[in-house]
Amino acid sequence: TSDRDDMTTVVMACEEFMASTGIAPERLRELLALGWLESRTEGSDQFFRDADIYRVRKLERICCDFELPVVGGTIIVDLPERIDALEHKVRELQGLED
């Protein structure tokens, strides 16, 4: 599993996460509905990874600065991660061919 899928680093409840990221409840629900953010539910409480604070702040900044819809912002935020993963895979494959 990827680090993004690993929910073992969950450290904060929903309210704390929203306060740390500055996002509104509606935006949080939108990001969860898109599958861009994941949470863990325990009873009636929802918990989020601390690693997602940076991603959400970056998303909000990009959407605001460039007046982008949230879907466009998520693509931009995810691109560097996807490029890094692909470059890593290419290096692995090149190592196997040598």
PDB file of C-alpha atoms in Angstrom, residues 4-61:
ATOM      1  CA  ARG A   4      -1.552   7.742   1.273  1.00  0.00           C
ATOM      2  CA  ASP A   5      -3.476   4.521   1.863  1.00  0.00           C
ATOM      3  CA  ASP A   6      -1.822   3.927   5.231  1.00  0.00           C
ATOM      4  CA  MET A   7      -4.216   5.287   7.831  1.00  0.00           C
ATOM      5  CA  THR A   8      -1.944   4.298  10.734  1.00  0.00           C
ATOM      6  CA  THR A   9      -0.606   7.867  10.888  1.00  0.00           C
ATOM      7  CA  VAL A  10      -4.022   9.304  11.775  1.00  0.00           C
ATOM      8  CA  VAL A  11      -3.516  11.793  14.530  1.00  0.00           C
ATOM      9  CA  MET A  12      -6.397  14.216  14.576  1.00  0.00           C
ATOM     10  CA  ALA A  13     -10.142  14.471  14.750  1.00  0.00           C
ATOM     11  CA  CYS A  14     -12.196  16.233  12.120  1.00  0.00           C
ATOM     12  CA  GLU A  15     -12.491  19.538  13.994  1.00  0.00           C
ATOM     13  CA  GLU A  16      -8.750  19.725  14.616  1.00  0.00           C
ATOM     14  CA  PHE A  17      -8.049  18.848  10.968  1.00  0.00           C
ATOM     15  CA  MET A  18     -10.351  21.605   9.709  1.00  0.00           C
ATOM     16  CA  ALA A  19      -8.748  24.094  12.092  1.00  0.00           C
ATOM     17  CA  SER A  20      -5.245  23.054  10.969  1.00  0.00           C
ATOM     18  CA  THR A  21      -6.072  23.314   7.274  1.00  0.00           C
ATOM     19  CA  GLY A  22      -8.484  26.223   7.390  1.00  0.00           C
ATOM     20  CA  ILE A  23     -11.040  24.470   5.190  1.00  0.00           C
ATOM     21  CA  ALA A  24     -14.776  24.715   5.606  1.00  0.00           C
ATOM     22  CA  PRO A  25     -16.906  21.666   6.361  1.00  0.00           C
ATOM     23  CA  GLU A  26     -18.430  21.837   2.871  1.00  0.00           C
ATOM     24  CA  ARG A  27     -14.998  21.672   1.234  1.00  0.00           C
ATOM     25  CA  LEU A  28     -14.003  18.773   3.449  1.00  0.00           C
ATOM     26  CA  ARG A  29     -17.131  16.875   2.428  1.00  0.00           C
ATOM     27  CA  GLU A  30     -16.366  17.636  -1.229  1.00  0.00           C
ATOM     28  CA  LEU A  31     -12.803  16.320  -0.954  1.00  0.00           C
ATOM     29  CA  LEU A  32     -14.037  13.176   0.783  1.00  0.00           C
ATOM     30  CA  ALA A  33     -16.733  12.662  -1.872  1.00  0.00           C
ATOM     31  CA  LEU A  34     -14.094  12.997  -4.609  1.00  0.00           C
ATOM     32  CA  GLY A  35     -11.994  10.373  -2.856  1.00  0.00           C
ATOM     33  CA  TRP A  36      -9.093  12.808  -2.724  1.00  0.00           C
ATOM     34  CA  LEU A  37      -9.047  12.680   1.066  1.00  0.00           C
ATOM     35  CA  GLU A  38      -9.635   9.637   3.184  1.00  0.00           C
ATOM     36  CA  SER A  39     -10.675   9.406   6.787  1.00  0.00           C
ATOM     37  CA  ARG A  40     -11.120   6.718   9.366  1.00  0.00           C
ATOM     38  CA  THR A  41     -14.374   6.568  11.253  1.00  0.00           C
ATOM     39  CA  GLU A  42     -14.578   5.333  14.812  1.00  0.00           C
ATOM     40  CA  GLY A  43     -18.095   5.508  16.158  1.00  0.00           C
ATOM     41  CA  SER A  44     -19.380   8.935  15.188  1.00  0.00           C
ATOM     42  CA  ASP A  45     -15.880  10.467  15.024  1.00  0.00           C
ATOM     43  CA  GLN A  46     -13.876  10.960  11.862  1.00  0.00           C
ATOM     44  CA  PHE A  47     -10.058  11.026  11.923  1.00  0.00           C
ATOM     45  CA  PHE A  48      -7.547  12.319   9.390  1.00  0.00           C
ATOM     46  CA  ARG A  49      -3.845  11.874   8.700  1.00  0.00           C
ATOM     47  CA  ASP A  50      -1.532  14.688   9.661  1.00  0.00           C
ATOM     48  CA  ALA A  51       0.220  14.224   6.292  1.00  0.00           C
ATOM     49  CA  ASP A  52      -2.903  15.519   4.549  1.00  0.00           C
ATOM     50  CA  ILE A  53      -2.675  18.930   6.220  1.00  0.00           C
ATOM     51  CA  TYR A  54       0.043  20.045   3.803  1.00  0.00           C
ATOM     52  CA  ARG A  55      -1.839  18.649   0.795  1.00  0.00           C
ATOM     53  CA  VAL A  56      -5.073  20.439   1.721  1.00  0.00           C
ATOM     54  CA  ARG A  57      -3.317  23.737   2.433  1.00  0.00           C
ATOM     55  CA  LYS A  58      -1.530  23.482  -0.898  1.00  0.00           C
ATOM     56  CA  LEU A  59      -4.807  22.689  -2.667  1.00  0.00           C
ATOM     57  CA  GLU A  60      -6.565  25.656  -1.118  1.00  0.00           C
ATOM     58  CA  ARG A  61      -3.690  27.991  -2.021  1.00  0.00           C
TER      59      ARG A  61
END
